[in-house]
PDB file of C-alpha atoms in Angstrom:
ATOM      1  CA  MET A   1     -46.077 -23.070  28.867  1.00  0.00           C
ATOM      2  CA  TYR A   2     -47.987 -22.001  31.971  1.00  0.00           C
ATOM      3  CA  LEU A   3     -44.917 -22.465  34.164  1.00  0.00           C
ATOM      4  CA  THR A   4     -42.848 -20.401  31.785  1.00  0.00           C
ATOM      5  CA  LEU A   5     -45.329 -17.528  31.770  1.00  0.00           C
ATOM      6  CA  ARG A   6     -45.604 -17.658  35.559  1.00  0.00           C
ATOM      7  CA  ASN A   7     -41.832 -17.486  35.910  1.00  0.00           C
ATOM      8  CA  LEU A   8     -41.664 -14.520  33.552  1.00  0.00           C
ATOM      9  CA  ARG A   9     -44.388 -12.671  35.474  1.00  0.00           C
ATOM     10  CA  ALA A  10     -42.703 -13.427  38.769  1.00  0.00           C
ATOM     11  CA  HIS A  11     -39.478 -11.730  37.682  1.00  0.00           C
ATOM     12  CA  PRO A  12     -40.463  -9.081  35.110  1.00  0.00           C
ATOM     13  CA  LEU A  13     -37.294  -6.983  35.412  1.00  0.00           C
ATOM     14  CA  ARG A  14     -34.987  -9.989  35.017  1.00  0.00           C
ATOM     15  CA  SER A  15     -37.054 -11.201  32.043  1.00  0.00           C
ATOM     16  CA  ILE A  16     -36.828  -7.826  30.307  1.00  0.00           C
ATOM     17  CA  LEU A  17     -33.077  -7.507  30.925  1.00  0.00           C
ATOM     18  CA  THR A  18     -32.493 -11.063  29.680  1.00  0.00           C
ATOM     19  CA  ALA A  19     -34.461 -10.393  26.475  1.00  0.00           C
ATOM     20  CA  LEU A  20     -32.517  -7.174  25.920  1.00  0.00           C
ATOM     21  CA  ALA A  21     -29.192  -8.976  26.512  1.00  0.00           C
ATOM     22  CA  ILE A  22     -30.059 -11.702  24.000  1.00  0.00           C
ATOM     23  CA  THR A  23     -31.195  -9.117  21.443  1.00  0.00           C
ATOM     24  CA  LEU A  24     -28.068  -7.022  21.926  1.00  0.00           C
ATOM     25  CA  GLY A  25     -25.774 -10.073  21.755  1.00  0.00           C
ATOM     26  CA  VAL A  26     -27.316 -11.326  18.523  1.00  0.00           C
ATOM     27  CA  ALA A  27     -27.154  -7.804  17.076  1.00  0.00           C
ATOM     28  CA  MET A  28     -23.428  -7.595  17.921  1.00  0.00           C
ATOM     29  CA  VAL A  29     -22.695 -10.912  16.234  1.00  0.00           C
ATOM     30  CA  LEU A  30     -24.692  -9.919  13.141  1.00  0.00           C
ATOM     31  CA  ALA A  31     -22.934  -6.534  13.047  1.00  0.00           C
ATOM     32  CA  ALA A  32     -19.564  -8.270  13.154  1.00  0.00           C
ATOM     33  CA  ALA A  33     -20.572 -10.480  10.219  1.00  0.00           C
ATOM     34  CA  ILE A  34     -21.808  -7.493   8.196  1.00  0.00           C
ATOM     35  CA  ILE A  35     -18.651  -5.488   8.912  1.00  0.00           C
ATOM     36  CA  GLY A  36     -16.538  -8.497   7.927  1.00  0.00           C
ATOM     37  CA  GLN A  37     -18.252  -8.785   4.557  1.00  0.00           C
ATOM     38  CA  ALA A  38     -17.926  -5.039   3.952  1.00  0.00           C
ATOM     39  CA  ALA A  39     -14.245  -5.136   4.932  1.00  0.00           C
ATOM     40  CA  ASN A  40     -13.538  -7.958   2.479  1.00  0.00           C
ATOM     41  CA  GLU A  41     -15.260  -6.087  -0.354  1.00  0.00           C
ATOM     42  CA  ARG A  42     -13.411  -2.873   0.490  1.00  0.00           C
ATOM     43  CA  ALA A  43     -10.070  -4.689   0.672  1.00  0.00           C
ATOM     44  CA  GLN A  44     -10.627  -6.200  -2.769  1.00  0.00           C
ATOM     45  CA  GLN A  45     -11.608  -2.790  -4.172  1.00  0.00           C
ATOM     46  CA  ALA A  46      -8.588  -1.077  -2.580  1.00  0.00           C
ATOM     47  CA  SER A  47      -6.299  -3.777  -3.946  1.00  0.00           C
ATOM     48  CA  SER A  48      -7.593  -3.276  -7.478  1.00  0.00           C
ATOM     49  CA  GLU A  49      -7.272   0.516  -7.179  1.00  0.00           C
ATOM     50  CA  SER A  50      -3.823   0.716  -5.610  1.00  0.00           C
ATOM     51  CA  GLY A  51      -2.115  -1.996  -7.630  1.00  0.00           C
ATOM     52  CA  PRO A  52      -0.340  -5.113  -6.420  1.00  0.00           C
ATOM     53  CA  ARG A  53       0.553  -5.787  -2.820  1.00  0.00           C
ATOM     54  CA  ILE A  54       4.140  -4.932  -1.914  1.00  0.00           C
ATOM     55  CA  ASP A  55       5.215  -7.386   0.775  1.00  0.00           C
ATOM     56  CA  LEU A  56       8.715  -6.203   1.701  1.00  0.00           C
ATOM     57  CA  GLU A  57      10.992  -3.214   1.240  1.00  0.00           C
ATOM     58  CA  VAL A  58      14.762  -2.958   1.452  1.00  0.00           C
ATOM     59  CA  VAL A  59      16.223   0.371   2.552  1.00  0.00           C
ATOM     60  CA  SER A  60      19.493   1.609   4.005  1.00  0.00           C
ATOM     61  CA  ARG A  61      19.541   2.062   7.771  1.00  0.00           C
ATOM     62  CA  ASP A  62      21.110   5.517   7.343  1.00  0.00           C
ATOM     63  CA  ASN A  63      18.689   6.485   4.524  1.00  0.00           C
ATOM     64  CA  ALA A  64      21.594   6.749   2.071  1.00  0.00           C
ATOM     65  CA  PRO A  65      21.663   5.135  -1.386  1.00  0.00           C
ATOM     66  CA  PHE A  66      23.179   1.669  -1.564  1.00  0.00           C
ATOM     67  CA  SER A  67      24.529  -0.632  -4.244  1.00  0.00           C
ATOM     68  CA  ALA A  68      22.016  -2.175  -6.630  1.00  0.00           C
ATOM     69  CA  ASP A  69      24.161  -5.322  -6.695  1.00  0.00           C
ATOM     70  CA  VAL A  70      22.057  -6.724  -3.837  1.00  0.00           C
ATOM     71  CA  LEU A  71      19.238  -7.259  -6.330  1.00  0.00           C
ATOM     72  CA  SER A  72      20.856 -10.470  -7.558  1.00  0.00           C
ATOM     73  CA  ALA A  73      20.830 -11.936  -4.040  1.00  0.00           C
ATOM     74  CA  ILE A  74      17.190 -10.917  -3.511  1.00  0.00           C
ATOM     75  CA  ARG A  75      16.002 -12.334  -6.831  1.00  0.00           C
ATOM     76  CA  ALA A  76      17.852 -15.585  -6.116  1.00  0.00           C
ATOM     77  CA  ASN A  77      15.318 -16.348  -3.368  1.00  0.00           C
ATOM     78  CA  ASP A  78      12.715 -18.667  -4.924  1.00  0.00           C
ATOM     79  CA  LYS A  79       9.914 -17.040  -2.885  1.00  0.00           C
ATOM     80  CA  VAL A  80      10.518 -13.630  -4.534  1.00  0.00           C
ATOM     81  CA  GLU A  81       8.311 -13.001  -7.557  1.00  0.00           C
ATOM     82  CA  ILE A  82       9.353  -9.417  -8.371  1.00  0.00           C
ATOM     83  CA  ALA A  83      12.047  -7.142  -6.938  1.00  0.00           C
ATOM     84  CA  SER A  84      12.047  -3.575  -8.251  1.00  0.00           C
ATOM     85  CA  ALA A  85      14.768  -1.032  -7.449  1.00  0.00           C
ATOM     86  CA  SER A  86      14.283   2.734  -7.481  1.00  0.00           C
ATOM     87  CA  LEU A  87      16.059   5.994  -6.691  1.00  0.00           C
ATOM     88  CA  SER A  88      14.269   9.198  -5.661  1.00  0.00           C
ATOM     89  CA  LEU A  89      15.599  12.712  -6.158  1.00  0.00           C
ATOM     90  CA  SER A  90      14.610  16.268  -6.911  1.00  0.00           C
ATOM     91  CA  ALA A  91      15.613  18.066 -10.114  1.00  0.00           C
ATOM     92  CA  GLN A  92      15.146  21.597 -11.351  1.00  0.00           C
ATOM     93  CA  THR A  93      13.619  22.843 -14.572  1.00  0.00           C
ATOM     94  CA  SER A  94      13.239  26.463 -15.629  1.00  0.00           C
ATOM     95  CA  ASP A  95      11.312  26.116 -18.871  1.00  0.00           C
ATOM     96  CA  LEU A  96       7.984  24.975 -17.416  1.00  0.00           C
ATOM     97  CA  GLN A  97       5.000  27.022 -16.294  1.00  0.00           C
ATOM     98  CA  LEU A  98       4.847  25.461 -12.830  1.00  0.00           C
ATOM     99  CA  PRO A  99       4.476  27.003  -9.342  1.00  0.00           C
ATOM    100  CA  THR A 100       7.942  25.661  -8.473  1.00  0.00           C
ATOM    101  CA  SER A 101      11.002  24.802 -10.504  1.00  0.00           C
ATOM    102  CA  ASN A 102      11.543  21.579  -8.524  1.00  0.00           C
ATOM    103  CA  LEU A 103      10.332  18.313  -9.992  1.00  0.00           C
ATOM    104  CA  GLN A 104      10.225  15.137  -7.903  1.00  0.00           C
ATOM    105  CA  LEU A 105      11.705  12.236  -9.855  1.00  0.00           C
ATOM    106  CA  LEU A 106      11.538   8.495  -9.338  1.00  0.00           C
ATOM    107  CA  GLY A 107      14.099   6.485 -11.243  1.00  0.00           C
ATOM    108  CA  VAL A 108      12.908   2.913 -11.816  1.00  0.00           C
ATOM    109  CA  ASP A 109      14.215  -0.276 -13.366  1.00  0.00           C
ATOM    110  CA  SER A 110      12.413  -2.474 -15.884  1.00  0.00           C
ATOM    111  CA  SER A 111      10.618  -4.438 -13.141  1.00  0.00           C
ATOM    112  CA  TYR A 112       8.597  -1.394 -12.081  1.00  0.00           C
ATOM    113  CA  ALA A 113       6.098  -1.764 -14.925  1.00  0.00           C
ATOM    114  CA  ASP A 114       5.573  -5.460 -14.094  1.00  0.00           C
ATOM    115  CA  LEU A 115       4.983  -4.599 -10.445  1.00  0.00           C
ATOM    116  CA  TYR A 116       2.731  -1.545 -10.717  1.00  0.00           C
ATOM    117  CA  LYS A 117       1.309  -1.727 -14.243  1.00  0.00           C
ATOM    118  CA  PRO A 118       1.033   2.087 -14.400  1.00  0.00           C
ATOM    119  CA  GLU A 119      -1.999   3.519 -16.196  1.00  0.00           C
ATOM    120  CA  LEU A 120      -1.357   6.266 -18.734  1.00  0.00           C
ATOM    121  CA  THR A 121      -3.717   8.795 -20.233  1.00  0.00           C
ATOM    122  CA  ASP A 122      -1.658   8.630 -23.418  1.00  0.00           C
ATOM    123  CA  GLY A 123       1.738   7.602 -24.735  1.00  0.00           C
ATOM    124  CA  ALA A 124       4.003   4.753 -23.633  1.00  0.00           C
ATOM    125  CA  PHE A 125       5.793   3.897 -20.400  1.00  0.00           C
ATOM    126  CA  LEU A 126       9.538   4.623 -20.723  1.00  0.00           C
ATOM    127  CA  PRO A 127      10.117   3.052 -24.165  1.00  0.00           C
ATOM    128  CA  ASP A 128      13.788   4.145 -24.189  1.00  0.00           C
ATOM    129  CA  ASP A 129      16.589   5.399 -21.949  1.00  0.00           C
ATOM    130  CA  ILE A 130      15.967   9.126 -22.555  1.00  0.00           C
ATOM    131  CA  SER A 131      12.243   9.284 -21.817  1.00  0.00           C
ATOM    132  CA  ILE A 132      10.176  10.592 -18.927  1.00  0.00           C
ATOM    133  CA  VAL A 133       6.614   9.922 -17.806  1.00  0.00           C
ATOM    134  CA  LEU A 134       4.900  12.915 -16.192  1.00  0.00           C
ATOM    135  CA  PRO A 135       1.816  12.901 -13.958  1.00  0.00           C
ATOM    136  CA  ALA A 136      -1.081  14.158 -16.075  1.00  0.00           C
ATOM    137  CA  SER A 137      -1.676  17.062 -13.660  1.00  0.00           C
ATOM    138  CA  VAL A 138       1.958  18.220 -13.991  1.00  0.00           C
ATOM    139  CA  ALA A 139       1.947  17.832 -17.769  1.00  0.00           C
ATOM    140  CA  ILE A 140      -1.279  19.815 -18.124  1.00  0.00           C
ATOM    141  CA  ARG A 141      -0.081  22.677 -15.896  1.00  0.00           C
ATOM    142  CA  ALA A 142       3.231  22.761 -17.765  1.00  0.00           C
ATOM    143  CA  GLY A 143       1.566  22.577 -21.175  1.00  0.00           C
ATOM    144  CA  LEU A 144       3.519  19.451 -22.129  1.00  0.00           C
ATOM    145  CA  HIS A 145       2.322  16.705 -24.456  1.00  0.00           C
ATOM    146  CA  THR A 146       3.684  13.342 -25.512  1.00  0.00           C
ATOM    147  CA  GLY A 147       6.725  13.911 -27.701  1.00  0.00           C
ATOM    148  CA  ASP A 148       7.724  17.231 -26.110  1.00  0.00           C
ATOM    149  CA  GLU A 149      11.166  17.658 -24.583  1.00  0.00           C
ATOM    150  CA  ILE A 150      12.036  18.722 -21.043  1.00  0.00           C
ATOM    151  CA  THR A 151      15.433  19.673 -19.635  1.00  0.00           C
ATOM    152  CA  LEU A 152      16.265  18.700 -16.053  1.00  0.00           C
ATOM    153  CA  GLN A 153      19.186  19.835 -13.929  1.00  0.00           C
ATOM    154  CA  SER A 154      20.620  18.591 -10.640  1.00  0.00           C
ATOM    155  CA  GLY A 155      23.784  20.324  -9.483  1.00  0.00           C
ATOM    156  CA  ASN A 156      25.974  20.708 -12.547  1.00  0.00           C
ATOM    157  CA  ARG A 157      24.391  17.718 -14.317  1.00  0.00           C
ATOM    158  CA  THR A 158      21.837  18.310 -17.070  1.00  0.00           C
ATOM    159  CA  VAL A 159      19.750  15.932 -19.178  1.00  0.00           C
ATOM    160  CA  THR A 160      17.145  16.496 -21.869  1.00  0.00           C
ATOM    161  CA  LEU A 161      14.350  13.933 -21.966  1.00  0.00           C
ATOM    162  CA  THR A 162      11.357  13.241 -24.175  1.00  0.00           C
ATOM    163  CA  VAL A 163       7.889  12.978 -22.631  1.00  0.00           C
ATOM    164  CA  SER A 164       6.818   9.460 -23.576  1.00  0.00           C
ATOM    165  CA  GLY A 165       3.551   9.396 -21.644  1.00  0.00           C
ATOM    166  CA  ARG A 166       1.359  10.961 -18.992  1.00  0.00           C
ATOM    167  CA  LEU A 167       0.343   9.150 -15.809  1.00  0.00           C
ATOM    168  CA  LYS A 168      -3.331   8.902 -14.976  1.00  0.00           C
ATOM    169  CA  GLN A 169      -4.282  10.566 -11.685  1.00  0.00           C
ATOM    170  CA  PRO A 170      -5.381   7.934  -9.121  1.00  0.00           C
ATOM    171  CA  SER A 171      -9.079   8.081  -8.242  1.00  0.00           C
ATOM    172  CA  GLY A 172      -9.744  10.059  -5.093  1.00  0.00           C
ATOM    173  CA  GLN A 173      -6.387  11.875  -5.156  1.00  0.00           C
ATOM    174  CA  PRO A 174      -6.590  15.690  -5.458  1.00  0.00           C
ATOM    175  CA  VAL A 175      -4.977  17.147  -8.570  1.00  0.00           C
ATOM    176  CA  THR A 176      -2.784  19.299  -6.310  1.00  0.00           C
ATOM    177  CA  GLN A 177      -1.155  16.126  -4.951  1.00  0.00           C
ATOM    178  CA  SER A 178       0.966  15.080  -7.889  1.00  0.00           C
ATOM    179  CA  LEU A 179       2.836  11.833  -8.252  1.00  0.00           C
ATOM    180  CA  SER A 180       6.551  11.749  -8.915  1.00  0.00           C
ATOM    181  CA  SER A 181       7.661  11.966 -12.520  1.00  0.00           C
ATOM    182  CA  ILE A 182       9.161   8.651 -13.577  1.00  0.00           C
ATOM    183  CA  VAL A 183      12.465   8.296 -15.403  1.00  0.00           C
ATOM    184  CA  PRO A 184      14.743   5.335 -16.186  1.00  0.00           C
ATOM    185  CA  LEU A 185      16.911   4.343 -13.242  1.00  0.00           C
ATOM    186  CA  GLY A 186      20.075   5.199 -15.179  1.00  0.00           C
ATOM    187  CA  ILE A 187      18.908   8.801 -15.680  1.00  0.00           C
ATOM    188  CA  ALA A 188      18.169   9.193 -11.963  1.00  0.00           C
ATOM    189  CA  GLN A 189      21.594   7.791 -11.093  1.00  0.00           C
ATOM    190  CA  GLN A 190      23.215  10.193 -13.544  1.00  0.00           C
ATOM    191  CA  LEU A 191      21.411  13.237 -12.131  1.00  0.00           C
ATOM    192  CA  ALA A 192      22.118  12.183  -8.543  1.00  0.00           C
ATOM    193  CA  SER A 193      25.742  11.369  -9.371  1.00  0.00           C
ATOM    194  CA  ALA A 194      25.134   7.921  -7.885  1.00  0.00           C
ATOM    195  CA  PRO A 195      26.078   5.313 -10.507  1.00  0.00           C
ATOM    196  CA  GLY A 196      24.884   1.831  -9.606  1.00  0.00           C
ATOM    197  CA  GLN A 197      23.056   3.138  -6.520  1.00  0.00           C
ATOM    198  CA  VAL A 198      19.414   2.844  -5.421  1.00  0.00           C
ATOM    199  CA  ASP A 199      17.582   3.934  -2.272  1.00  0.00           C
ATOM    200  CA  ARG A 200      14.709   1.429  -2.175  1.00  0.00           C
ATOM    201  CA  ILE A 201      13.881  -2.064  -3.365  1.00  0.00           C
ATOM    202  CA  GLU A 202      10.247  -3.181  -3.333  1.00  0.00           C
ATOM    203  CA  ILE A 203       9.540  -6.901  -3.210  1.00  0.00           C
ATOM    204  CA  LYS A 204       6.454  -8.872  -4.128  1.00  0.00           C
ATOM    205  CA  LEU A 205       6.485 -12.471  -2.915  1.00  0.00           C
ATOM    206  CA  ARG A 206       4.932 -15.473  -4.577  1.00  0.00           C
ATOM    207  CA  ALA A 207       1.470 -16.534  -3.447  1.00  0.00           C
ATOM    208  CA  GLY A 208       1.550 -18.490  -0.197  1.00  0.00           C
ATOM    209  CA  ALA A 209       5.028 -17.349   0.832  1.00  0.00           C
ATOM    210  CA  ASP A 210       5.684 -16.768   4.533  1.00  0.00           C
ATOM    211  CA  VAL A 211       6.446 -13.040   4.604  1.00  0.00           C
ATOM    212  CA  GLU A 212       8.195 -13.038   7.965  1.00  0.00           C
ATOM    213  CA  ARG A 213      10.346 -16.040   7.091  1.00  0.00           C
ATOM    214  CA  VAL A 214      11.468 -14.529   3.781  1.00  0.00           C
ATOM    215  CA  ARG A 215      12.134 -11.208   5.526  1.00  0.00           C
ATOM    216  CA  ALA A 216      14.433 -12.955   8.023  1.00  0.00           C
ATOM    217  CA  GLU A 217      16.238 -14.860   5.251  1.00  0.00           C
ATOM    218  CA  LEU A 218      16.883 -11.707   3.220  1.00  0.00           C
ATOM    219  CA  ALA A 219      17.963  -9.738   6.290  1.00  0.00           C
ATOM    220  CA  GLN A 220      20.584 -12.372   7.063  1.00  0.00           C
ATOM    221  CA  ILE A 221      21.896 -12.363   3.477  1.00  0.00           C
ATOM    222  CA  LEU A 222      21.973  -8.579   2.998  1.00  0.00           C
ATOM    223  CA  GLY A 223      23.748  -7.764   6.244  1.00  0.00           C
ATOM    224  CA  ALA A 224      23.391  -5.173   8.991  1.00  0.00           C
ATOM    225  CA  ASP A 225      23.685  -2.063   6.788  1.00  0.00           C
ATOM    226  CA  LEU A 226      20.365  -2.737   5.060  1.00  0.00           C
ATOM    227  CA  ALA A 227      16.939  -3.079   6.662  1.00  0.00           C
ATOM    228  CA  VAL A 228      14.368  -5.518   5.297  1.00  0.00           C
ATOM    229  CA  VAL A 229      10.963  -4.375   6.516  1.00  0.00           C
ATOM    230  CA  ARG A 230       7.338  -5.108   5.838  1.00  0.00           C
ATOM    231  CA  ALA A 231       5.943  -2.690   3.294  1.00  0.00           C
ATOM    232  CA  ALA A 232       4.239   0.388   4.731  1.00  0.00           C
ATOM    233  CA  GLY A 233       0.438   0.331   4.793  1.00  0.00           C
ATOM    234  CA  GLN A 234      -0.053  -3.397   5.371  1.00  0.00           C
ATOM    235  CA  ASN A 235      -1.884  -2.638   8.644  1.00  0.00           C
ATOM    236  CA  GLY A 236      -4.111   0.023   7.125  1.00  0.00           C
ATOM    237  CA  PRO A 237      -7.904   0.597   7.128  1.00  0.00           C
ATOM    238  CA  ALA A 238      -8.683  -3.028   6.230  1.00  0.00           C
ATOM    239  CA  PHE A 239      -6.710  -4.222   9.282  1.00  0.00           C
ATOM    240  CA  ASN A 240      -8.478  -1.723  11.560  1.00  0.00           C
ATOM    241  CA  THR A 241     -11.872  -2.822  10.236  1.00  0.00           C
ATOM    242  CA  LEU A 242     -10.966  -6.447  10.871  1.00  0.00           C
ATOM    243  CA  MET A 243     -10.045  -5.623  14.468  1.00  0.00           C
ATOM    244  CA  ALA A 244     -13.389  -3.845  14.927  1.00  0.00           C
ATOM    245  CA  GLN A 245     -15.145  -6.933  13.555  1.00  0.00           C
ATOM    246  CA  VAL A 246     -13.359  -9.219  16.041  1.00  0.00           C
ATOM    247  CA  MET A 247     -14.095  -6.929  18.983  1.00  0.00           C
ATOM    248  CA  LEU A 248     -17.801  -6.718  18.100  1.00  0.00           C
ATOM    249  CA  ALA A 249     -18.022 -10.505  17.824  1.00  0.00           C
ATOM    250  CA  MET A 250     -16.320 -10.960  21.204  1.00  0.00           C
ATOM    251  CA  VAL A 251     -18.614  -8.438  22.914  1.00  0.00           C
ATOM    252  CA  GLY A 252     -21.639 -10.109  21.342  1.00  0.00           C
ATOM    253  CA  LEU A 253     -20.597 -13.553  22.588  1.00  0.00           C
ATOM    254  CA  ILE A 254     -19.930 -12.207  26.108  1.00  0.00           C
ATOM    255  CA  ILE A 255     -23.413 -10.680  26.225  1.00  0.00           C
ATOM    256  CA  LEU A 256     -24.985 -13.928  25.010  1.00  0.00           C
ATOM    257  CA  PHE A 257     -23.139 -15.925  27.681  1.00  0.00           C
ATOM    258  CA  ALA A 258     -24.283 -13.429  30.323  1.00  0.00           C
ATOM    259  CA  ALA A 259     -27.874 -13.787  29.139  1.00  0.00           C
ATOM    260  CA  ALA A 260     -27.633 -17.596  29.256  1.00  0.00           C
ATOM    261  CA  PHE A 261     -26.248 -17.397  32.802  1.00  0.00           C
ATOM    262  CA  VAL A 262     -29.185 -15.254  33.919  1.00  0.00           C
ATOM    263  CA  ILE A 263     -31.681 -17.668  32.358  1.00  0.00           C
ATOM    264  CA  MET A 264     -30.113 -20.726  34.001  1.00  0.00           C
ATOM    265  CA  ASN A 265     -30.236 -19.044  37.395  1.00  0.00           C
TER     266      ASN A 265
END
């Protein structure tokens, strides 16, 4: 004990710097652990808020619609749990009290509800082939309720649909940022004059599947005209937080090693 105190008094500056290095190193490691726990909790919360994870997407390389026949080849892969096809377009309506006559539509197949499990404020989700689900904010501004009819036009094609439900606004999203109105895929294809065509396929893989391996398998089957890509947003805030956690841990360990080196010398 006496020798230790004498050594500390003999080199006061080195002793202080060593103590500070150890304190800072431990603090870095603890901070990394705390950030890691917070990131895991936030990732679980974000997952529950935003719906299921979409692992892969299939799109055309020239951004044009493509044949929905490829769905059979995708669903034949035993690692694919759900594959949902959709077609986006814009339609006009003149009988609504909206700032613009354009309405963004998303035509979906029957797998969409299994994939996203959309929450409604009222009504039902596309119970028949002539129904439409409106975002609650759009329905309120337009004065539409479940059971009302709405007429949509695209080019010289016109359809009249029944409002079957109203989509709940996601938490944290401003009311001014409306979701697309959802219609059956057949209606979207009719309005777009694109029978049998889709512009996106979203894929959810079974638990434990190797995403990159399945992506490569599907890319080989579908050919060069279609791109199979990882779904957008996989490297989002949770990924950035994880990287910050790793960097803090590394810096903390480097500082601890430096402190140990000073002590040994």
